[in-house]
XYZ file of C-alpha atoms in Angstrom:
630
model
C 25.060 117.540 41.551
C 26.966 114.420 42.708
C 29.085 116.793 45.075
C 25.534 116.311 47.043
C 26.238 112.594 47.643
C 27.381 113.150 51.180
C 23.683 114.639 52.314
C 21.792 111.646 51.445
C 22.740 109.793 54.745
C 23.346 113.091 56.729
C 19.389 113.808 56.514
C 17.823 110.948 57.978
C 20.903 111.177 60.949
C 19.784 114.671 61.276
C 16.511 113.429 61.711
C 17.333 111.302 64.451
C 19.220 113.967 66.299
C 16.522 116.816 65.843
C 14.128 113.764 67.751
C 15.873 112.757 69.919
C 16.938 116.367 71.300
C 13.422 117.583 70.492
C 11.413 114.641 69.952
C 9.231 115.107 73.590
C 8.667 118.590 73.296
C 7.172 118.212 69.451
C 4.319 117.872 68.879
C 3.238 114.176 66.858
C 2.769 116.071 63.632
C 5.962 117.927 63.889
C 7.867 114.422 64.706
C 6.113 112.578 61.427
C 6.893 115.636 59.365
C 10.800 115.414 61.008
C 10.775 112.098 60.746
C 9.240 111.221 57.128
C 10.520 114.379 55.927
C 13.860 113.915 56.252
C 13.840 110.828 54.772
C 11.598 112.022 51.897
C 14.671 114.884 51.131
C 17.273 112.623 50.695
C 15.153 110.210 48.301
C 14.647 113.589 46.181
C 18.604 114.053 46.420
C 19.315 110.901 45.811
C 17.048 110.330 42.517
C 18.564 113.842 41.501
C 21.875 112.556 41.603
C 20.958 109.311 39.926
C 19.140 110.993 37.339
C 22.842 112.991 36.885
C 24.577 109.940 37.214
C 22.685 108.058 34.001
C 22.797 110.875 32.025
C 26.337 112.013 32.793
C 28.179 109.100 33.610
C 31.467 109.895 35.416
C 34.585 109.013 34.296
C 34.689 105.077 34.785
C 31.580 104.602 35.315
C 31.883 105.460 39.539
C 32.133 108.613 41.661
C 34.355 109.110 45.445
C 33.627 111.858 47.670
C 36.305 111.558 50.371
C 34.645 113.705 53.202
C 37.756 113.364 55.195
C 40.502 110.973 56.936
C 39.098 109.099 59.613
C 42.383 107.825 61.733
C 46.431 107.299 60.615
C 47.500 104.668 62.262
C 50.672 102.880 61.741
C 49.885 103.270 58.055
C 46.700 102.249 58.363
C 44.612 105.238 56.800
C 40.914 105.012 56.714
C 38.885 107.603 55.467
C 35.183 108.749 55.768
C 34.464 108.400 51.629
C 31.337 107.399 49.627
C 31.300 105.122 46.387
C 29.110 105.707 43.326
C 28.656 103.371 41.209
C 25.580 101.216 39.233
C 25.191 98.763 42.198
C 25.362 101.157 45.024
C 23.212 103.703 43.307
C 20.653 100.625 42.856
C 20.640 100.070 46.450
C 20.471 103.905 47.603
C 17.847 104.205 45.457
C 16.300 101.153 46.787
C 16.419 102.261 50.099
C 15.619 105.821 50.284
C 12.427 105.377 48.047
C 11.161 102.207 49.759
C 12.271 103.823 53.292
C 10.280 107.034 52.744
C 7.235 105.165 51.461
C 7.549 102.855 54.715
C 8.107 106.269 56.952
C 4.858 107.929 55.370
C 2.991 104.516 56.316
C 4.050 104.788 59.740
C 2.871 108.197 60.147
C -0.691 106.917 60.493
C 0.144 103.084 61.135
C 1.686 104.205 64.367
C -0.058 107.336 65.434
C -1.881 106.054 68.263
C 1.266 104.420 70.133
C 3.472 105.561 72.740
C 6.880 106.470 72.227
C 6.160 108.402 68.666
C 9.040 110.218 69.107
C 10.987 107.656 69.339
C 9.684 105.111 66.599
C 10.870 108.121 64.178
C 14.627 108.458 65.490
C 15.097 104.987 65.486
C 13.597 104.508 62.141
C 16.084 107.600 61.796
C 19.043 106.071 62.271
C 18.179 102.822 60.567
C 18.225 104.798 57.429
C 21.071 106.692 57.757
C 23.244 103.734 59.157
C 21.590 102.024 55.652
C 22.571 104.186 53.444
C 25.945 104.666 54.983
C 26.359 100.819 54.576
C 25.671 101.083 50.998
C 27.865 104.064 50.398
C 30.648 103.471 51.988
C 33.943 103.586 49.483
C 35.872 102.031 52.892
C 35.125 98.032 54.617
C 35.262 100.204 58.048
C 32.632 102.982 56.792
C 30.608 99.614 55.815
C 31.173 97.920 59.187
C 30.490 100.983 61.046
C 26.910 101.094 58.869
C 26.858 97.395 59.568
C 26.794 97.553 63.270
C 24.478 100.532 63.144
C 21.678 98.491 61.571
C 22.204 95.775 64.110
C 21.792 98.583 66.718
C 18.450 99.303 65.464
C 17.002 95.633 64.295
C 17.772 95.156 68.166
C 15.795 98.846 69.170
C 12.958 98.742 67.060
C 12.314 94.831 67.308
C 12.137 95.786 70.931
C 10.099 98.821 70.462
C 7.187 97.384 72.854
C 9.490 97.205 75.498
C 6.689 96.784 77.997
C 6.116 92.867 76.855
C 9.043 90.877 77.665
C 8.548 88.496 74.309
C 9.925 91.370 72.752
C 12.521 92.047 74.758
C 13.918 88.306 74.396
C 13.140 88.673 70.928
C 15.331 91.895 69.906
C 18.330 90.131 72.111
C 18.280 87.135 70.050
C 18.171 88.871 66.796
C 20.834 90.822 68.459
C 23.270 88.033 70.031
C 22.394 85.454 66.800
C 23.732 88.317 64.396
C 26.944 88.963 66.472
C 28.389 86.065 65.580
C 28.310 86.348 61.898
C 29.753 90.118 62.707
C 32.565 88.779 64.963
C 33.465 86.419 61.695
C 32.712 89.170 59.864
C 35.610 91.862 61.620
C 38.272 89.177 61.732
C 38.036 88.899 57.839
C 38.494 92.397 57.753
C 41.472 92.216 59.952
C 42.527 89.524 57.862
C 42.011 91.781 54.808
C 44.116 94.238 55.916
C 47.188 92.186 57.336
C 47.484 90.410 53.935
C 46.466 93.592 51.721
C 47.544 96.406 53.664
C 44.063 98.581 52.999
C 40.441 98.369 53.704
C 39.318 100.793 50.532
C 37.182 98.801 48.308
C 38.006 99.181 45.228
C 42.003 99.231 46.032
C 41.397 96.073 48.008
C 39.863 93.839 45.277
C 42.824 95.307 42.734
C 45.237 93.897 44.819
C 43.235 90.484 45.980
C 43.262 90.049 42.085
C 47.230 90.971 41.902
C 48.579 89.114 44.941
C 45.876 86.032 45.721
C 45.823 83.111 42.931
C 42.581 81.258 42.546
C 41.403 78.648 45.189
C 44.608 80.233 47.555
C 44.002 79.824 50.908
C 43.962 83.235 52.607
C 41.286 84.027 49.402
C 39.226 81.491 50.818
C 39.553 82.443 54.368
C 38.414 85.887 53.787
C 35.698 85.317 51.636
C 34.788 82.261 54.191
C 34.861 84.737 57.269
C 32.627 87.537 55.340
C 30.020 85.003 54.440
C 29.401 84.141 57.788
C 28.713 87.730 58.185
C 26.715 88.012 55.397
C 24.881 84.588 56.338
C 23.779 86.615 60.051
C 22.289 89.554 58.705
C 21.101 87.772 56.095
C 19.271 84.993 57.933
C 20.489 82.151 56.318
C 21.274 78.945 57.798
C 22.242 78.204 59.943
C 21.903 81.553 61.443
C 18.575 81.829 60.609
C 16.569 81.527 63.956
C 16.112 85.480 64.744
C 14.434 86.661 62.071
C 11.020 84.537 62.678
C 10.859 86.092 65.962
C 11.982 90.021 64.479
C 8.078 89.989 64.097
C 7.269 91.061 67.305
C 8.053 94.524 66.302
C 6.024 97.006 64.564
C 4.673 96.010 61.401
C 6.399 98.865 59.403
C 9.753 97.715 61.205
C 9.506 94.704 59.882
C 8.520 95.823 55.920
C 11.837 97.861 56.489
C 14.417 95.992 58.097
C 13.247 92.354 57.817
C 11.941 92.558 54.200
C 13.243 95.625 52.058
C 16.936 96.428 53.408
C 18.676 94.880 56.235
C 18.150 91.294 55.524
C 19.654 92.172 52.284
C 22.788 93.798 53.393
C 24.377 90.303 53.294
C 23.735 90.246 49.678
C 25.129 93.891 49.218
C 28.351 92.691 51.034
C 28.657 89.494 48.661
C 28.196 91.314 45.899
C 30.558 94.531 46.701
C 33.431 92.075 47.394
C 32.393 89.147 44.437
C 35.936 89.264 43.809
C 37.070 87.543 46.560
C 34.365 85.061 45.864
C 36.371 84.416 42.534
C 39.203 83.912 44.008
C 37.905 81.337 46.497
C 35.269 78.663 44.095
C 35.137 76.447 47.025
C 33.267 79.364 49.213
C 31.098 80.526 46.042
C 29.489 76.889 45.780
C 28.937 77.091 49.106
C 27.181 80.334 49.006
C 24.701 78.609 46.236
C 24.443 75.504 47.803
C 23.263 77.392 51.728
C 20.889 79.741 49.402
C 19.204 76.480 47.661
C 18.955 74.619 50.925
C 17.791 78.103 52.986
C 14.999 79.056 50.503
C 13.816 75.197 50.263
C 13.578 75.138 54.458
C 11.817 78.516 54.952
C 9.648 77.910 52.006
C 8.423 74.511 53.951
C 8.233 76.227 56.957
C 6.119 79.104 55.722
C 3.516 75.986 54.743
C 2.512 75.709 58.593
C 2.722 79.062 59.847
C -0.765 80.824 61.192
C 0.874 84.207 62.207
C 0.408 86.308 59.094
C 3.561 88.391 59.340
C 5.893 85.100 60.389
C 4.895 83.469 57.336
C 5.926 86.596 55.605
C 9.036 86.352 57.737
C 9.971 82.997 56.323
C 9.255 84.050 52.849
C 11.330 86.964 53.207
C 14.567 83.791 54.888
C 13.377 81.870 51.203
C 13.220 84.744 48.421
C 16.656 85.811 49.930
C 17.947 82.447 49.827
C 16.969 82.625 45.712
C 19.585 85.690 45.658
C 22.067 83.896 47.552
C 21.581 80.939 44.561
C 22.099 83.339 42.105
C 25.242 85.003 43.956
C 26.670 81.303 44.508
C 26.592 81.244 40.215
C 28.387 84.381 39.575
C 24.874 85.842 38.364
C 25.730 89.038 40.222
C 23.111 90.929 38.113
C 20.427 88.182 38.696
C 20.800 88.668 42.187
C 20.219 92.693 42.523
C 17.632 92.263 40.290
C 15.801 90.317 42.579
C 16.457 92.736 45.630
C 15.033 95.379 43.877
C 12.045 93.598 42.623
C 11.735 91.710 46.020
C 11.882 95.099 48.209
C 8.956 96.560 46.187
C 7.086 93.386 46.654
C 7.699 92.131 50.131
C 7.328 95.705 51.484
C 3.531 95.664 50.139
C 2.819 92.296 51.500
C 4.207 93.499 54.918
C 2.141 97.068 54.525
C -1.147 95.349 53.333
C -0.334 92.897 56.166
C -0.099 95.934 58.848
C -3.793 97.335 57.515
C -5.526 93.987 57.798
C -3.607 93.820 61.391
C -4.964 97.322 62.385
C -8.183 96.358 60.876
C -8.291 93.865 62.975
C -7.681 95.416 66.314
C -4.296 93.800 66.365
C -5.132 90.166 64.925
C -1.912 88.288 63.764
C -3.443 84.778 63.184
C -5.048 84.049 59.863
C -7.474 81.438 60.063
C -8.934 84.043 62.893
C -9.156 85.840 59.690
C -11.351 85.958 56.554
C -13.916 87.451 54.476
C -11.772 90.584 54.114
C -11.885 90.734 50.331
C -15.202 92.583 50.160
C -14.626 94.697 53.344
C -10.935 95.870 52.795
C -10.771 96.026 48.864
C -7.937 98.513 48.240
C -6.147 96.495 50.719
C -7.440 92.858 49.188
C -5.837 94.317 45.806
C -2.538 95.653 47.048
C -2.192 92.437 48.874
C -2.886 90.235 45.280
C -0.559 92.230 42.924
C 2.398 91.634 45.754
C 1.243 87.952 45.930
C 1.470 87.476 42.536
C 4.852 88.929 42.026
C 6.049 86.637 45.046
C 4.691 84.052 43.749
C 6.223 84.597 39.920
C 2.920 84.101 38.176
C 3.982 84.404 34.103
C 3.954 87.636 32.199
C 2.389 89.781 34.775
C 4.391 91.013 37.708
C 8.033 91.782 38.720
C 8.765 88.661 40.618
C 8.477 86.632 37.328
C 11.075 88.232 35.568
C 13.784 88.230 38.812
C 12.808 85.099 39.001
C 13.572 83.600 35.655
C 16.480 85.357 35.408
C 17.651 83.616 38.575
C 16.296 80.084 37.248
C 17.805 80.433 33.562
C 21.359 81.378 34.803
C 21.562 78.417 37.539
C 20.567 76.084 34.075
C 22.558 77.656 31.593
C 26.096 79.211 32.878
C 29.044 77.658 33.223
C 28.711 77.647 37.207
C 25.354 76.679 36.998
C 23.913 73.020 37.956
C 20.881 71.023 37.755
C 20.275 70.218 41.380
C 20.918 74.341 41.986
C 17.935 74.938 38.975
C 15.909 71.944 40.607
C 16.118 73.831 43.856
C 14.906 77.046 42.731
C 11.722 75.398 40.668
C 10.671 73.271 43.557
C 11.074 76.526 45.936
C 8.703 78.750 43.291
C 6.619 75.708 43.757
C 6.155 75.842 47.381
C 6.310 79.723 47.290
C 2.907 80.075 45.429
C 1.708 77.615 47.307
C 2.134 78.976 50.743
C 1.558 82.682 49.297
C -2.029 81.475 47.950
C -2.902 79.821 51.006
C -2.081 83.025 52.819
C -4.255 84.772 50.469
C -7.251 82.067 49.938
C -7.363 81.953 53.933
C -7.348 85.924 54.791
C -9.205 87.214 52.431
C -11.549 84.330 50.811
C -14.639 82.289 53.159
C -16.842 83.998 55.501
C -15.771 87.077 57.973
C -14.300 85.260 61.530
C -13.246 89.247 63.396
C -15.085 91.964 62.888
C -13.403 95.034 60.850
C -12.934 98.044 63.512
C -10.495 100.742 61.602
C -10.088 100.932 58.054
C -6.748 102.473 56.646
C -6.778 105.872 55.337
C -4.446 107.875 52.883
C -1.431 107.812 54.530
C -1.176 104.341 54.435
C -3.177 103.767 50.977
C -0.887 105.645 49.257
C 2.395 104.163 49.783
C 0.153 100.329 49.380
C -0.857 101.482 45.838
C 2.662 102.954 44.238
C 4.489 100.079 45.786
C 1.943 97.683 44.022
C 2.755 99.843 40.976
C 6.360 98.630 40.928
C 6.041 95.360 42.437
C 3.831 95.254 38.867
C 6.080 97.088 36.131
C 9.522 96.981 37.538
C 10.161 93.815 36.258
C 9.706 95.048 32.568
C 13.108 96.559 33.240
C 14.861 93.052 32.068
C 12.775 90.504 29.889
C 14.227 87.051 29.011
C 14.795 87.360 24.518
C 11.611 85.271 24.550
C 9.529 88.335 25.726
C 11.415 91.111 24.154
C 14.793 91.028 25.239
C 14.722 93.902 26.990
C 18.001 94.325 29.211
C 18.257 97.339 30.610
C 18.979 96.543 34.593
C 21.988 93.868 33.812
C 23.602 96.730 30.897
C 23.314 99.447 33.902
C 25.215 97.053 36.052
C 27.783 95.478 33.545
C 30.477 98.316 34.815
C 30.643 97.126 37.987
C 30.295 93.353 36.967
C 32.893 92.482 34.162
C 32.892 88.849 36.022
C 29.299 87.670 34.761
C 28.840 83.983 34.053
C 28.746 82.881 30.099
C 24.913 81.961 29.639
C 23.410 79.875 26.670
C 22.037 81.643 24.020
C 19.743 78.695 23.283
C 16.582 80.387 22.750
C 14.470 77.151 22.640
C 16.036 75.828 25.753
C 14.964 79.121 27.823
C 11.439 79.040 26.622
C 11.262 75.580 28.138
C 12.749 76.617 31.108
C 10.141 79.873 31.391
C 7.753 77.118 31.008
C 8.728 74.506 33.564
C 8.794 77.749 36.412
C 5.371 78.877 35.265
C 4.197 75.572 35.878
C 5.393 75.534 38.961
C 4.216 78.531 40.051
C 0.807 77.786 38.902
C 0.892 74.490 40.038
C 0.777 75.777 43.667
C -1.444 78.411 43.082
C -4.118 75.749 41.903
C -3.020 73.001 44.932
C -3.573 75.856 47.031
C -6.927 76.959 45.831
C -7.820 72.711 46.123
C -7.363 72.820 49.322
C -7.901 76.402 51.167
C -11.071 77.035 48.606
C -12.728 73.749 47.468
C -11.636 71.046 50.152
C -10.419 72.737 53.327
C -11.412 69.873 54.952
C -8.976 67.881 53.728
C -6.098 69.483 55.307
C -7.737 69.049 58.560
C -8.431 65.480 57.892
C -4.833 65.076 56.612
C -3.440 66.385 59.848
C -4.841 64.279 62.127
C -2.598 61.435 60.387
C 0.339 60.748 62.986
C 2.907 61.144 60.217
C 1.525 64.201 58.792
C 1.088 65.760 62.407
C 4.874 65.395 63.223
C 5.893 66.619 60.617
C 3.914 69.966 60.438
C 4.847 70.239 64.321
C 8.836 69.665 62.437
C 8.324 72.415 60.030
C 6.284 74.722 62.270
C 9.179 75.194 64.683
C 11.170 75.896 61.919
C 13.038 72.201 61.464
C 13.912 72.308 65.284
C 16.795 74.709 65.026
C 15.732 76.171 68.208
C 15.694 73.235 70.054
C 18.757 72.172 68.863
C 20.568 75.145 69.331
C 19.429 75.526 73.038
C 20.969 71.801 73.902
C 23.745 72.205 72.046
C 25.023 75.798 72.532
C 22.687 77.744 75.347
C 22.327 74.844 77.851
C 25.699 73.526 78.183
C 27.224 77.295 78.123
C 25.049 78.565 80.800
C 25.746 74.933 82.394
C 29.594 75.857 82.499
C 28.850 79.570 83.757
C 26.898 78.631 86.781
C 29.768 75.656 87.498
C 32.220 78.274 86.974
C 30.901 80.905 89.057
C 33.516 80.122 91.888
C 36.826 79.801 90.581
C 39.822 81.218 91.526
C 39.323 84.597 90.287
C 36.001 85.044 91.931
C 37.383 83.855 95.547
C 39.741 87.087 95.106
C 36.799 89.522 94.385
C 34.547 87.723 96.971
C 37.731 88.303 99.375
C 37.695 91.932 98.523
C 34.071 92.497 99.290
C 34.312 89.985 102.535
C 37.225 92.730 103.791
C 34.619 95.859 102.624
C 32.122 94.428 104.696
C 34.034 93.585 107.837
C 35.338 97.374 107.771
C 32.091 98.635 107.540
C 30.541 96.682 110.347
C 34.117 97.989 112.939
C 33.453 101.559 111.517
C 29.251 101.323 111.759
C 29.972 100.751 115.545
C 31.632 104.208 116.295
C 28.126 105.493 114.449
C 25.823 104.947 117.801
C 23.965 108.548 118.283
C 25.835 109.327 121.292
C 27.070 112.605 121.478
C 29.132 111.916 124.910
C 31.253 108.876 122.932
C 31.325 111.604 120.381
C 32.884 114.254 122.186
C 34.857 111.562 123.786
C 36.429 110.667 120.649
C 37.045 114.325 119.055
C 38.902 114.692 122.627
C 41.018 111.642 122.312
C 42.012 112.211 119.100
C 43.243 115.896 119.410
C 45.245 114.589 122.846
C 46.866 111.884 120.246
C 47.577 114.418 117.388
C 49.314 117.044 120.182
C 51.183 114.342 121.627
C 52.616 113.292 118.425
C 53.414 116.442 117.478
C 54.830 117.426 120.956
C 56.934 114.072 120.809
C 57.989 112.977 117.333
């Protein structure tokens, strides 16, 4: 069955091809049923191979399927091969499940837009490139995946073309993320001069072999593919674009800028984590940008009124809780919370889209309200996700990621109290802004009247994503609540490196504790002030203090600001001063001499057939006489 590993990201690329050959002459339910089909296959392949996988394990725990040799080159041999093991089937899984779910969604969500056709290819190719990102046994294979997922943030972020916010919008997501992929390809470069190969698996052997800890070329590699990481990623301080991603369609953004791309930083830390061994220095600083990146967004998702950018800055904060748990060692912790977080953040981006649509294409939330009692399946969806974002005890996914996360930044031997600190404040603020979200949409009296209500196609994706944002946490329980752990054993063959954690069983019930405190903490501040006294936040407002510094966190700390005076301005300011340099004065030369021959040879163009014949005679007489005389 695993021989079958290579169609899981040939289907969705077929996909794309069959649309975008065919796409215009299909009809719209021919393109869904391409288009969510295709996707839908290779999530039945791929749990069929997983399902082999567990049952069967191969041989060390990991499976290649070399398809074939991509280039030899001076000894440099890449090939076009797929890796197998715990974490990647994790994140195939991830993705072709979630993806499909996303793609049925869309098949309603979108089906009164132009360009149907295209949504589907794009969404298409996002997969595949995914999946072949996930796959890939080869740091080329992954780049190529990489920059394929770029490709499409930038197409389907710009999928309303027509409005030019979106246009601007998909070239800064675009431009800010290739810059952490230029770091990202010298690193690889810088790989293969010291290591002599780009293959995975071979490359960390011989990192581990030839690099002693804290050794400078260690650190510059891991260095350069963090800044990578930190672009597609969105975290600080490449963080700007994904706010703005929201301007495409709201099943775009519960794929790419919630459930997979965002994330693919977090694949690429942990794929390579030995490197991140081998250079300490770069770890803590991977723990120390997650804790301050999940503290900033979380602040800035306080002040937001656009539903889906608050959603966008939870997504920059619950990502910055993975990059605190990567930063530790706690590889485990960290893909824990991916998985838990995709089911999650996906249903508060779908449930988002159906109050949207409800809405005739309302975005801002306090033009919202009421909706509890006139969107219930949706009010309900909406909850369960909240609650697992917000880490409520006992009941939901998020709580268990969560603690994991928390527990390991106490306990481990990388661990520290300012990291821990970080990450309780952050749950604080998380169910804080998630309950005002929720208080404000769907609590109070009815602001916009309800004109569509979503039907099956998107129900049903809403409700079995609630299911797991729900249960799949029950897959690893802290030994206070059972000790169940099943998700960290899975992925202990691909992580021998794991950080030595406490066994203080008292100590970890306190902890479980002091983050369920938290977490309810800001559910009940919330409820104070979005429910009881929503007054007061007005009143507090108008205070000059206050006022500033909601207008601070509502721009997102002023990283936009700063970044145009400091980078944009004073680059375009040296393009336009350098527009007539030496260089230019030869190519303006050039054109100067193009246009001086044209205007001599325009003038023998006058209409006249006399100067015509004139000049067909002369010219003959001059050709003869040469002959006759030379």
């Amino acid at each position: 069955m695993r021989e079958l590993l290579w169609l899981i990201p040939a289907l969705p690329f077929a996909g794309f091809l069959a649309l975008v050959l065919f796409g215009s002459r299909l009809s719209r339910r021919v393109v869904a049923t391409v288009g969510a089909g295709s996707v839908a296959i290779s999530a039945v392949v791929a749990i069929l191979i997983s399902i082999s996988f567990m049952s069967s394990p191969p041989q060390g725990h990991f499976y290649t399927q070399t398809l074939w040799t991509w280039m030899q080159v001076g000894g440099f041999t890449p090939s076009l091969s797929l890796y197998l093991d715990p974490l990647s089937l994790v994140m195939m899984m991830v993705v072709t499940f979630v993806g499909f779910l996303i793609h049925l969604y869309s098949v309603e969500f979108m089906a009164d837009e132009e360009g149907y056709s295209r949504f589907f290819a794009y969404m298409n190719l996002f997969v595949g490139s995914m999946l072949t990102l996930v796959l890939a046994g080869d740091l080329l294979l992954l780049y190529l995946g990489w920059e394929g997922v770029g490709l499409c943030s930038y197409l389907l972020i710009g999928f309303w073309y027509k409005d030019p916010a979106n246009g601007r919008a998909a070239m800064k997501a675009f431009i800010v993320t290739r810059v952490g992929d230029a770091a990202m390809a010298v690193g690889l470069f810088l790989l293969f001069y010291s290591l002599g190969t780009l293959e995975i698996q071979e490359l960390m052997q011989r990192a581990t072999q030839q690099w002693p800890v804290e050794s400078g070329i260690a650190v510059a590699a891991a260095a350069f593919l963090l800044a990578g990481a930190l672009g597609k990623s969105a975290q600080l301080p490449l963080q700007t674009w994904l706010p703005d991603a929201m301007a495409g369609p709201t099943p775009v953004s519960a794929l790419i800028h919630a459930a997979t791309m965002v994330t693919a930083g977090v694949y690429l830390i942990a794929r390579t984590h030995v490197l991140f061994t081998l250079a300490p220095a770069v770890q803590s600083l991977v723990a120390i940008i997650g804790a301050v990146t999940l503290l900033m967004a979380g602040f800035s998702a306080l002040t937001q009124r656009d539903i889906k950018r608050v959603l966008a800055y939870s997504t920059m904060s619950q990502i910055g809780y993975m990059f605190l748990a990567l930063g530790v060692g706690a590889w485990s912790a960290a893909i824990f919370h991916f998985m838990t977080h995709a089911f999650f953040k996906a249903l508060l981006f779908l449930s988002a889209g159906a109050v949207i649509l409800a809405l005739d294409h309302e975005h801002d939330i306090f033009r919202m309200g009421g909706l509890r009692k006139q969107l219930p399946l949706t009010f309900w969806t909406f909850l369960m996700a909240a609650l697992s974002l917000s880490a409520l005890p006992l009941v939901d996914a998020g709580f268990y990621s969560k603690e994991l996360i928390l527990w390991q930044e106490w306990s481990s031997d990388k661990g520290s109290i300012w990291l821990w600190a970080a990450g309780i404040l952050g749950a604080f603020v998380t169910s804080l802004y998630t309950f005002r979200m929720v208080f404000v949409v769907f609590y109070g009296g009815p602001k916009t009247a309800v004109v569509k209500r979503p039907r099956n196609f998107m129900l049903l994706p809403m409700v079995i994503l609630a299911f797991f944002s729900l249960f799949s946490g029950f897959l690893e329980m802290p030994a206070t609540l059972g000790d169940v752990h099943v998700f960290t054993d899975f992925l202990k063959n691909t992580f021998r490196d794991e950080p030595v954690v406490s066994a203080d069983t008292g100590m970890e019930f306190f902890m479980e504790v002091v983050a369920s405190v938290a977490s309810l903490a800001g559910l009940l501040l919330a409820h104070f002030f979005f429910i009881r006294k929503r007054e007061a936040v007005r009143k507090l407002l108008q205070l000059p203090l206050a006022g500033s510094l909601h207008r601070l966190l509502f721009s997102g700390w002023g990283f936009e600001r700063l970044y145009d005076w400091v980078l944009v301005k004073p680059f375009v300011g040296m393009a336009r001063s350098n527009r007539d340099d030496f260089m230019d004065l030869i190519y303006s030369g050039i054109a100067w001499y193009q246009r001086l021959f044209y205007g001599a040879l325009s003038l023998t163009q006058s209409g006249k057939v006399r100067w015509y014949a004139m000049g067909i005679t002369l010219g003959a007489i001059m050709v003869i006489g040469m002959v006759v005389f030379l």
